[in-house]
mmCIF file of C-alpha atoms in Angstrom:
data_model
loop_
_atom_site.group_PDB
_atom_site.id
_atom_site.type_symbol
_atom_site.label_atom_id
_atom_site.label_comp_id
_atom_site.label_asym_id
_atom_site.label_seq_id
_atom_site.Cartn_x
_atom_site.Cartn_y
_atom_site.Cartn_z
ATOM 1 C CA UNK A 1 23.810 -9.335 19.675
ATOM 2 C CA UNK A 2 21.444 -7.166 17.644
ATOM 3 C CA UNK A 3 17.941 -8.430 17.067
ATOM 4 C CA UNK A 4 16.196 -8.221 13.692
ATOM 5 C CA UNK A 5 12.409 -8.541 13.623
ATOM 6 C CA UNK A 6 11.005 -9.862 10.350
ATOM 7 C CA UNK A 7 7.313 -9.244 9.623
ATOM 8 C CA UNK A 8 5.597 -11.542 7.126
ATOM 9 C CA UNK A 9 1.876 -11.103 6.299
ATOM 10 C CA UNK A 10 0.199 -14.416 5.497
ATOM 11 C CA UNK A 11 -2.960 -14.939 3.456
ATOM 12 C CA UNK A 12 -3.484 -18.501 2.238
ATOM 13 C CA UNK A 13 0.254 -19.245 2.126
ATOM 14 C CA UNK A 14 0.325 -22.777 3.563
ATOM 15 C CA UNK A 15 2.769 -23.928 0.887
ATOM 16 C CA UNK A 16 5.278 -21.115 1.541
ATOM 17 C CA UNK A 17 5.508 -20.700 5.310
ATOM 18 C CA UNK A 18 7.922 -23.525 6.113
ATOM 19 C CA UNK A 19 10.115 -22.733 3.108
ATOM 20 C CA UNK A 20 10.514 -19.025 3.831
ATOM 21 C CA UNK A 21 11.297 -19.854 7.467
ATOM 22 C CA UNK A 22 14.011 -22.265 6.378
ATOM 23 C CA UNK A 23 15.560 -19.802 3.934
ATOM 24 C CA UNK A 24 15.609 -17.004 6.516
ATOM 25 C CA UNK A 25 17.090 -19.387 9.079
ATOM 26 C CA UNK A 26 19.828 -20.311 6.590
ATOM 27 C CA UNK A 27 20.583 -16.634 5.947
ATOM 28 C CA UNK A 28 21.004 -15.820 9.654
ATOM 29 C CA UNK A 29 23.131 -18.899 10.279
ATOM 30 C CA UNK A 30 25.804 -17.115 8.224
ATOM 31 C CA UNK A 31 25.420 -13.770 10.010
ATOM 32 C CA UNK A 32 27.419 -13.195 13.148
ATOM 33 C CA UNK A 33 26.244 -10.961 16.002
ATOM 34 C CA UNK A 34 22.599 -11.050 14.896
ATOM 35 C CA UNK A 35 19.544 -12.875 16.174
ATOM 36 C CA UNK A 36 16.126 -12.761 14.585
ATOM 37 C CA UNK A 37 12.446 -13.218 15.288
ATOM 38 C CA UNK A 38 9.794 -14.047 12.723
ATOM 39 C CA UNK A 39 6.389 -12.427 13.197
ATOM 40 C CA UNK A 40 3.860 -14.055 10.893
ATOM 41 C CA UNK A 41 0.576 -12.144 10.658
ATOM 42 C CA UNK A 42 -2.254 -14.423 9.534
ATOM 43 C CA UNK A 43 -4.589 -12.102 7.653
ATOM 44 C CA UNK A 44 -7.745 -14.217 7.643
ATOM 45 C CA UNK A 45 -6.348 -17.250 5.792
ATOM 46 C CA UNK A 46 -8.866 -19.907 4.768
ATOM 47 C CA UNK A 47 -6.343 -22.726 4.293
ATOM 48 C CA UNK A 48 -4.102 -24.503 6.836
ATOM 49 C CA UNK A 49 -1.770 -21.533 7.314
ATOM 50 C CA UNK A 50 -2.736 -21.040 10.975
ATOM 51 C CA UNK A 51 -2.161 -24.705 11.825
ATOM 52 C CA UNK A 52 1.287 -24.588 10.230
ATOM 53 C CA UNK A 53 2.155 -21.382 12.098
ATOM 54 C CA UNK A 54 1.139 -22.908 15.429
ATOM 55 C CA UNK A 55 3.220 -26.009 14.777
ATOM 56 C CA UNK A 56 6.211 -23.934 13.681
ATOM 57 C CA UNK A 57 5.973 -21.683 16.758
ATOM 58 C CA UNK A 58 5.989 -24.711 19.049
ATOM 59 C CA UNK A 59 9.133 -26.016 17.394
ATOM 60 C CA UNK A 60 11.033 -22.703 17.229
ATOM 61 C CA UNK A 61 10.993 -20.093 20.006
ATOM 62 C CA UNK A 62 11.777 -17.223 17.632
ATOM 63 C CA UNK A 63 8.680 -17.877 15.492
ATOM 64 C CA UNK A 64 5.674 -15.803 16.554
ATOM 65 C CA UNK A 65 2.257 -15.431 15.021
ATOM 66 C CA UNK A 66 -0.637 -12.998 15.118
ATOM 67 C CA UNK A 67 -4.014 -14.256 13.900
ATOM 68 C CA UNK A 68 -6.580 -11.711 12.740
ATOM 69 C CA UNK A 69 -10.287 -12.220 13.366
ATOM 70 C CA UNK A 70 -10.865 -11.802 9.601
ATOM 71 C CA UNK A 71 -9.136 -10.532 6.497
ATOM 72 C CA UNK A 72 -8.183 -6.886 7.108
ATOM 73 C CA UNK A 73 -5.708 -6.496 4.261
ATOM 74 C CA UNK A 74 -1.983 -6.517 3.616
ATOM 75 C CA UNK A 75 -1.219 -3.029 4.977
ATOM 76 C CA UNK A 76 -2.956 -3.551 8.364
ATOM 77 C CA UNK A 77 -1.107 -6.882 8.626
ATOM 78 C CA UNK A 78 2.249 -5.140 8.229
ATOM 79 C CA UNK A 79 1.128 -2.483 10.721
ATOM 80 C CA UNK A 80 0.253 -5.193 13.272
ATOM 81 C CA UNK A 81 3.730 -6.666 12.961
ATOM 82 C CA UNK A 82 5.238 -3.218 13.418
ATOM 83 C CA UNK A 83 3.151 -2.640 16.548
ATOM 84 C CA UNK A 84 4.480 -5.816 18.191
ATOM 85 C CA UNK A 85 8.073 -5.971 16.878
ATOM 86 C CA UNK A 86 10.839 -5.252 19.378
ATOM 87 C CA UNK A 87 14.013 -5.685 17.337
ATOM 88 C CA UNK A 88 16.792 -3.155 16.782
ATOM 89 C CA UNK A 89 15.620 -3.117 13.180
ATOM 90 C CA UNK A 90 12.490 -4.404 11.462
ATOM 91 C CA UNK A 91 12.226 -5.963 8.019
ATOM 92 C CA UNK A 92 8.884 -6.422 6.281
ATOM 93 C CA UNK A 93 8.559 -8.860 3.394
ATOM 94 C CA UNK A 94 5.973 -11.024 1.631
ATOM 95 C CA UNK A 95 5.528 -14.748 2.230
ATOM 96 C CA UNK A 96 5.386 -15.764 -1.442
ATOM 97 C CA UNK A 97 9.218 -15.676 -1.797
ATOM 98 C CA UNK A 98 9.115 -12.956 -4.446
ATOM 99 C CA UNK A 99 11.078 -10.977 -1.871
ATOM 100 C CA UNK A 100 14.310 -13.038 -1.639
ATOM 101 C CA UNK A 101 15.504 -13.591 1.955
ATOM 102 C CA UNK A 102 19.066 -13.732 0.611
ATOM 103 C CA UNK A 103 18.923 -9.926 0.260
ATOM 104 C CA UNK A 104 18.633 -9.466 4.046
ATOM 105 C CA UNK A 105 22.429 -9.252 4.680
ATOM 106 C CA UNK A 106 22.696 -6.356 2.218
ATOM 107 C CA UNK A 107 19.815 -4.547 3.919
ATOM 108 C CA UNK A 108 21.480 -4.990 7.302
ATOM 109 C CA UNK A 109 24.804 -3.766 5.898
ATOM 110 C CA UNK A 110 23.203 -0.551 4.630
ATOM 111 C CA UNK A 111 21.527 -0.100 8.019
ATOM 112 C CA UNK A 112 24.847 -0.563 9.835
ATOM 113 C CA UNK A 113 26.331 2.095 7.538
ATOM 114 C CA UNK A 114 23.983 4.651 9.064
ATOM 115 C CA UNK A 115 20.773 4.507 7.062
ATOM 116 C CA UNK A 116 17.516 4.558 9.038
ATOM 117 C CA UNK A 117 15.394 3.168 6.192
ATOM 118 C CA UNK A 118 16.573 0.760 3.506
ATOM 119 C CA UNK A 119 14.064 0.516 0.666
ATOM 120 C CA UNK A 120 14.144 -2.000 -2.153
ATOM 121 C CA UNK A 121 13.545 -1.351 -5.830
ATOM 122 C CA UNK A 122 11.991 -4.380 -7.475
ATOM 123 C CA UNK A 123 13.117 -5.445 -10.932
ATOM 124 C CA UNK A 124 10.830 -7.910 -12.676
ATOM 125 C CA UNK A 125 12.124 -11.095 -14.347
ATOM 126 C CA UNK A 126 11.610 -11.615 -18.051
ATOM 127 C CA UNK A 127 8.562 -13.871 -17.623
ATOM 128 C CA UNK A 128 6.532 -11.067 -16.007
ATOM 129 C CA UNK A 129 4.230 -9.436 -18.538
ATOM 130 C CA UNK A 130 5.119 -6.083 -20.059
ATOM 131 C CA UNK A 131 1.669 -4.794 -19.033
ATOM 132 C CA UNK A 132 2.301 -5.444 -15.314
ATOM 133 C CA UNK A 133 5.741 -3.831 -15.445
ATOM 134 C CA UNK A 134 4.525 -0.756 -17.292
ATOM 135 C CA UNK A 135 1.365 -0.180 -15.251
ATOM 136 C CA UNK A 136 3.370 -0.425 -12.009
ATOM 137 C CA UNK A 137 5.915 2.073 -13.320
ATOM 138 C CA UNK A 138 3.230 4.491 -14.530
ATOM 139 C CA UNK A 139 1.312 4.335 -11.230
ATOM 140 C CA UNK A 140 4.266 5.185 -8.997
ATOM 141 C CA UNK A 141 5.445 7.893 -11.380
ATOM 142 C CA UNK A 142 1.929 9.380 -11.390
ATOM 143 C CA UNK A 143 1.638 9.168 -7.586
ATOM 144 C CA UNK A 144 5.005 10.901 -7.168
ATOM 145 C CA UNK A 145 3.863 13.709 -9.456
ATOM 146 C CA UNK A 146 0.440 14.202 -7.900
ATOM 147 C CA UNK A 147 1.435 13.959 -4.218
ATOM 148 C CA UNK A 148 4.103 15.156 -1.804
ATOM 149 C CA UNK A 149 5.989 11.846 -1.665
ATOM 150 C CA UNK A 150 8.542 10.409 -4.073
ATOM 151 C CA UNK A 151 7.851 6.746 -4.850
ATOM 152 C CA UNK A 152 9.707 6.537 -8.144
ATOM 153 C CA UNK A 153 12.719 4.862 -6.587
ATOM 154 C CA UNK A 154 12.228 2.151 -4.005
ATOM 155 C CA UNK A 155 8.637 2.969 -3.098
ATOM 156 C CA UNK A 156 6.988 0.218 -5.083
ATOM 157 C CA UNK A 157 7.745 -2.617 -2.691
ATOM 158 C CA UNK A 158 6.851 -3.533 0.890
ATOM 159 C CA UNK A 159 10.248 -5.226 1.241
ATOM 160 C CA UNK A 160 12.168 -2.784 3.447
ATOM 161 C CA UNK A 161 14.243 -2.413 6.608
ATOM 162 C CA UNK A 162 13.502 0.249 9.209
ATOM 163 C CA UNK A 163 15.429 1.239 12.308
ATOM 164 C CA UNK A 164 13.742 0.962 15.713
ATOM 165 C CA UNK A 165 13.414 4.771 15.903
ATOM 166 C CA UNK A 166 11.487 4.780 12.621
ATOM 167 C CA UNK A 167 9.280 1.974 13.918
ATOM 168 C CA UNK A 168 8.439 4.061 16.985
ATOM 169 C CA UNK A 169 7.293 6.870 14.693
ATOM 170 C CA UNK A 170 5.209 4.402 12.689
ATOM 171 C CA UNK A 171 3.335 3.328 15.808
ATOM 172 C CA UNK A 172 2.058 6.877 16.287
ATOM 173 C CA UNK A 173 0.061 6.777 13.061
ATOM 174 C CA UNK A 174 -3.669 6.120 13.426
ATOM 175 C CA UNK A 175 -4.797 6.590 9.826
ATOM 176 C CA UNK A 176 -7.757 4.592 8.609
ATOM 177 C CA UNK A 177 -6.566 4.148 5.012
ATOM 178 C CA UNK A 178 -3.040 2.840 5.446
ATOM 179 C CA UNK A 179 -0.545 3.294 2.633
ATOM 180 C CA UNK A 180 2.751 2.339 4.257
ATOM 181 C CA UNK A 181 4.837 2.836 1.118
ATOM 182 C CA UNK A 182 3.846 6.472 1.040
ATOM 183 C CA UNK A 183 4.231 6.958 4.802
ATOM 184 C CA UNK A 184 7.772 5.573 4.655
ATOM 185 C CA UNK A 185 8.798 8.169 2.084
ATOM 186 C CA UNK A 186 6.821 10.943 3.793
ATOM 187 C CA UNK A 187 8.519 10.448 7.186
ATOM 188 C CA UNK A 188 11.962 11.220 5.834
ATOM 189 C CA UNK A 189 14.925 9.961 7.886
ATOM 190 C CA UNK A 190 18.101 8.870 6.145
ATOM 191 C CA UNK A 191 17.080 6.508 3.352
ATOM 192 C CA UNK A 192 18.746 4.461 0.662
ATOM 193 C CA UNK A 193 17.628 1.926 -1.931
ATOM 194 C CA UNK A 194 18.777 -1.576 -2.873
ATOM 195 C CA UNK A 195 17.838 -3.137 -6.206
ATOM 196 C CA UNK A 196 16.681 -6.751 -6.385
ATOM 197 C CA UNK A 197 15.261 -9.146 -8.938
ATOM 198 C CA UNK A 198 11.820 -10.350 -7.886
ATOM 199 C CA UNK A 199 11.576 -14.106 -7.418
ATOM 200 C CA UNK A 200 8.749 -16.298 -8.599
ATOM 201 C CA UNK A 201 5.899 -17.374 -6.346
ATOM 202 C CA UNK A 202 6.664 -20.787 -4.873
ATOM 203 C CA UNK A 203 3.102 -21.951 -4.167
ATOM 204 C CA UNK A 204 -0.447 -20.676 -4.168
ATOM 205 C CA UNK A 205 -1.949 -17.800 -6.100
ATOM 206 C CA UNK A 206 -1.725 -14.070 -5.608
ATOM 207 C CA UNK A 207 -4.816 -12.544 -3.973
ATOM 208 C CA UNK A 208 -4.073 -9.162 -5.544
ATOM 209 C CA UNK A 209 -6.614 -9.026 -8.352
ATOM 210 C CA UNK A 210 -7.341 -5.990 -10.506
ATOM 211 C CA UNK A 211 -10.072 -4.748 -8.160
ATOM 212 C CA UNK A 212 -7.767 -4.792 -5.126
ATOM 213 C CA UNK A 213 -4.953 -3.154 -7.059
ATOM 214 C CA UNK A 214 -7.266 -0.354 -8.187
ATOM 215 C CA UNK A 215 -8.471 0.173 -4.614
ATOM 216 C CA UNK A 216 -4.871 0.178 -3.380
ATOM 217 C CA UNK A 217 -3.926 2.716 -6.045
ATOM 218 C CA UNK A 218 -6.846 4.987 -5.127
ATOM 219 C CA UNK A 219 -5.940 4.761 -1.430
ATOM 220 C CA UNK A 220 -2.357 5.756 -2.207
ATOM 221 C CA UNK A 221 -3.415 8.751 -4.284
ATOM 222 C CA UNK A 222 -6.053 10.113 -1.895
ATOM 223 C CA UNK A 223 -3.934 9.534 1.215
ATOM 224 C CA UNK A 224 -1.167 11.882 0.114
ATOM 225 C CA UNK A 225 -2.732 14.445 -2.179
ATOM 226 C CA UNK A 226 -5.660 16.825 -2.546
ATOM 227 C CA UNK A 227 -4.801 17.477 -6.181
ATOM 228 C CA UNK A 228 -7.482 15.022 -7.412
ATOM 229 C CA UNK A 229 -10.024 17.353 -5.836
ATOM 230 C CA UNK A 230 -8.718 20.219 -7.911
ATOM 231 C CA UNK A 231 -8.672 17.945 -10.948
ATOM 232 C CA UNK A 232 -12.335 17.074 -10.376
ATOM 233 C CA UNK A 233 -13.169 20.763 -10.119
ATOM 234 C CA UNK A 234 -11.295 21.562 -13.301
ATOM 235 C CA UNK A 235 -13.005 18.733 -15.172
ATOM 236 C CA UNK A 236 -16.380 19.883 -13.898
ATOM 237 C CA UNK A 237 -15.784 23.404 -15.163
ATOM 238 C CA UNK A 238 -14.507 22.107 -18.491
ATOM 239 C CA UNK A 239 -17.503 19.856 -19.096
ATOM 240 C CA UNK A 240 -19.884 22.589 -17.953
ATOM 241 C CA UNK A 241 -18.242 24.986 -20.372
ATOM 242 C CA UNK A 242 -18.479 22.483 -23.206
ATOM 243 C CA UNK A 243 -22.149 21.906 -22.394
ATOM 244 C CA UNK A 244 -22.916 25.622 -22.373
ATOM 245 C CA UNK A 245 -21.020 26.134 -25.637
ATOM 246 C CA UNK A 246 -22.768 23.160 -27.225
ATOM 247 C CA UNK A 247 -26.199 24.369 -26.198
ATOM 248 C CA UNK A 248 -25.335 27.909 -27.295
ATOM 249 C CA UNK A 249 -24.492 26.614 -30.752
ATOM 250 C CA UNK A 250 -27.772 24.706 -30.795
ATOM 251 C CA UNK A 251 -29.694 27.799 -29.688
ATOM 252 C CA UNK A 252 -28.135 29.926 -32.430
ATOM 253 C CA UNK A 253 -28.840 27.266 -35.038
ATOM 254 C CA UNK A 254 -32.456 26.988 -33.833
ATOM 255 C CA UNK A 255 -32.879 30.762 -33.898
ATOM 256 C CA UNK A 256 -31.467 31.031 -37.434
ATOM 257 C CA UNK A 257 -33.634 28.191 -38.702
ATOM 258 C CA UNK A 258 -36.684 29.495 -36.893
ATOM 259 C CA UNK A 259 -37.316 26.329 -34.883
ATOM 260 C CA UNK A 260 -36.611 27.710 -31.393
ATOM 261 C CA UNK A 261 -39.111 27.384 -28.561
ATOM 262 C CA UNK A 262 -39.706 30.506 -26.484
ATOM 263 C CA UNK A 263 -37.885 30.398 -23.101
ATOM 264 C CA UNK A 264 -36.496 26.911 -23.662
ATOM 265 C CA UNK A 265 -32.908 27.895 -24.480
ATOM 266 C CA UNK A 266 -32.332 30.101 -21.429
ATOM 267 C CA UNK A 267 -33.898 27.497 -19.140
ATOM 268 C CA UNK A 268 -31.724 24.635 -20.430
ATOM 269 C CA UNK A 269 -28.505 26.667 -20.236
ATOM 270 C CA UNK A 270 -29.311 27.695 -16.655
ATOM 271 C CA UNK A 271 -30.000 24.081 -15.617
ATOM 272 C CA UNK A 272 -26.815 22.815 -17.271
ATOM 273 C CA UNK A 273 -24.621 25.497 -15.702
ATOM 274 C CA UNK A 274 -25.911 25.259 -12.145
ATOM 275 C CA UNK A 275 -26.259 21.472 -12.353
ATOM 276 C CA UNK A 276 -22.570 21.160 -13.241
ATOM 277 C CA UNK A 277 -21.580 23.609 -10.519
ATOM 278 C CA UNK A 278 -23.559 21.695 -7.893
ATOM 279 C CA UNK A 279 -21.968 18.396 -8.902
ATOM 280 C CA UNK A 280 -18.521 19.957 -8.552
ATOM 281 C CA UNK A 281 -19.266 21.190 -5.039
ATOM 282 C CA UNK A 282 -20.962 17.946 -3.978
ATOM 283 C CA UNK A 283 -18.038 15.892 -5.295
ATOM 284 C CA UNK A 284 -15.499 17.899 -3.311
ATOM 285 C CA UNK A 285 -17.549 17.766 -0.121
ATOM 286 C CA UNK A 286 -18.298 14.070 -0.646
ATOM 287 C CA UNK A 287 -14.672 12.992 -0.835
ATOM 288 C CA UNK A 288 -13.650 14.988 2.216
ATOM 289 C CA UNK A 289 -16.725 13.885 4.166
ATOM 290 C CA UNK A 290 -16.082 10.235 3.335
ATOM 291 C CA UNK A 291 -12.527 10.477 4.636
ATOM 292 C CA UNK A 292 -13.656 12.226 7.823
ATOM 293 C CA UNK A 293 -16.504 9.748 8.360
ATOM 294 C CA UNK A 294 -14.110 6.795 8.290
ATOM 295 C CA UNK A 295 -11.464 8.487 10.426
ATOM 296 C CA UNK A 296 -13.610 9.882 13.250
ATOM 297 C CA UNK A 297 -15.053 6.464 14.059
ATOM 298 C CA UNK A 298 -11.534 5.527 15.218
ATOM 299 C CA UNK A 299 -12.000 1.863 14.560
ATOM 300 C CA UNK A 300 -8.794 -0.175 14.909
ATOM 301 C CA UNK A 301 -6.871 -1.138 11.778
ATOM 302 C CA UNK A 302 -7.173 -4.786 12.803
ATOM 303 C CA UNK A 303 -8.590 -7.154 15.451
ATOM 304 C CA UNK A 304 -6.456 -9.958 16.858
ATOM 305 C CA UNK A 305 -8.106 -13.314 17.417
ATOM 306 C CA UNK A 306 -5.034 -15.021 18.885
ATOM 307 C CA UNK A 307 -1.257 -14.697 19.244
ATOM 308 C CA UNK A 308 1.500 -16.679 20.920
ATOM 309 C CA UNK A 309 3.309 -13.817 22.668
#
């Protein structure tokens, strides 16, 4: 019997926990030669999610929970599940049922065919806004272009299966800014992709607002590329050049019209040039220093308040 560990981050999902457990249980009742464990990671929920998880774990031996001391975020929650999973393969998925449990047999089939990582490529239903679809597509295309990882196919979802060997590699990462979608592609191994139609949220509201999505996007870009640093330098030089040219035009016009002030033009152009150059250098050092500052403190990605295993 092969064991499949399923990691499900939970943040205010009291209306979805029992339902996703039942649907996963139904899926595995039709699969022979496989057992499963559910690892729910309570990421600082403020509703009754923890109470429901404790009740569910008392009723079913294969239901486990990890409770964080506060909200650490979706990516650290997945990482916590990875750190404690002990199955032959590990599947990560969301609790809101937008990741259909009925796709699990196909993921396992691909894994049994020799793939170490089975990614999923999410297709949105018609009711999802065109803006959300397009912005998601543009972001992953942009990230693939600007970094060393390819997220255009299958990278835009945390619904994936990974072999136990891949999980062991994952546990060696100690990065402060986790971007698991990028790390999965960066690691390599033998990968394939399965398409699926995203379901609709059963209960509750998504906690991923625009601010969190922008922060997530920035983390993904800076975690796998230094090209933004070069872009900042280029922009600095461009704007400095435009400023110098603009002031030069003004100086010439003032000289022709006879309204120039002695020594003023050379002083302003010098300030503009060196001011722009200093901002370029400070920006580059600032980004690198910020990353180093957060990493060298070696704080854990999460703190566990309680668990039942």
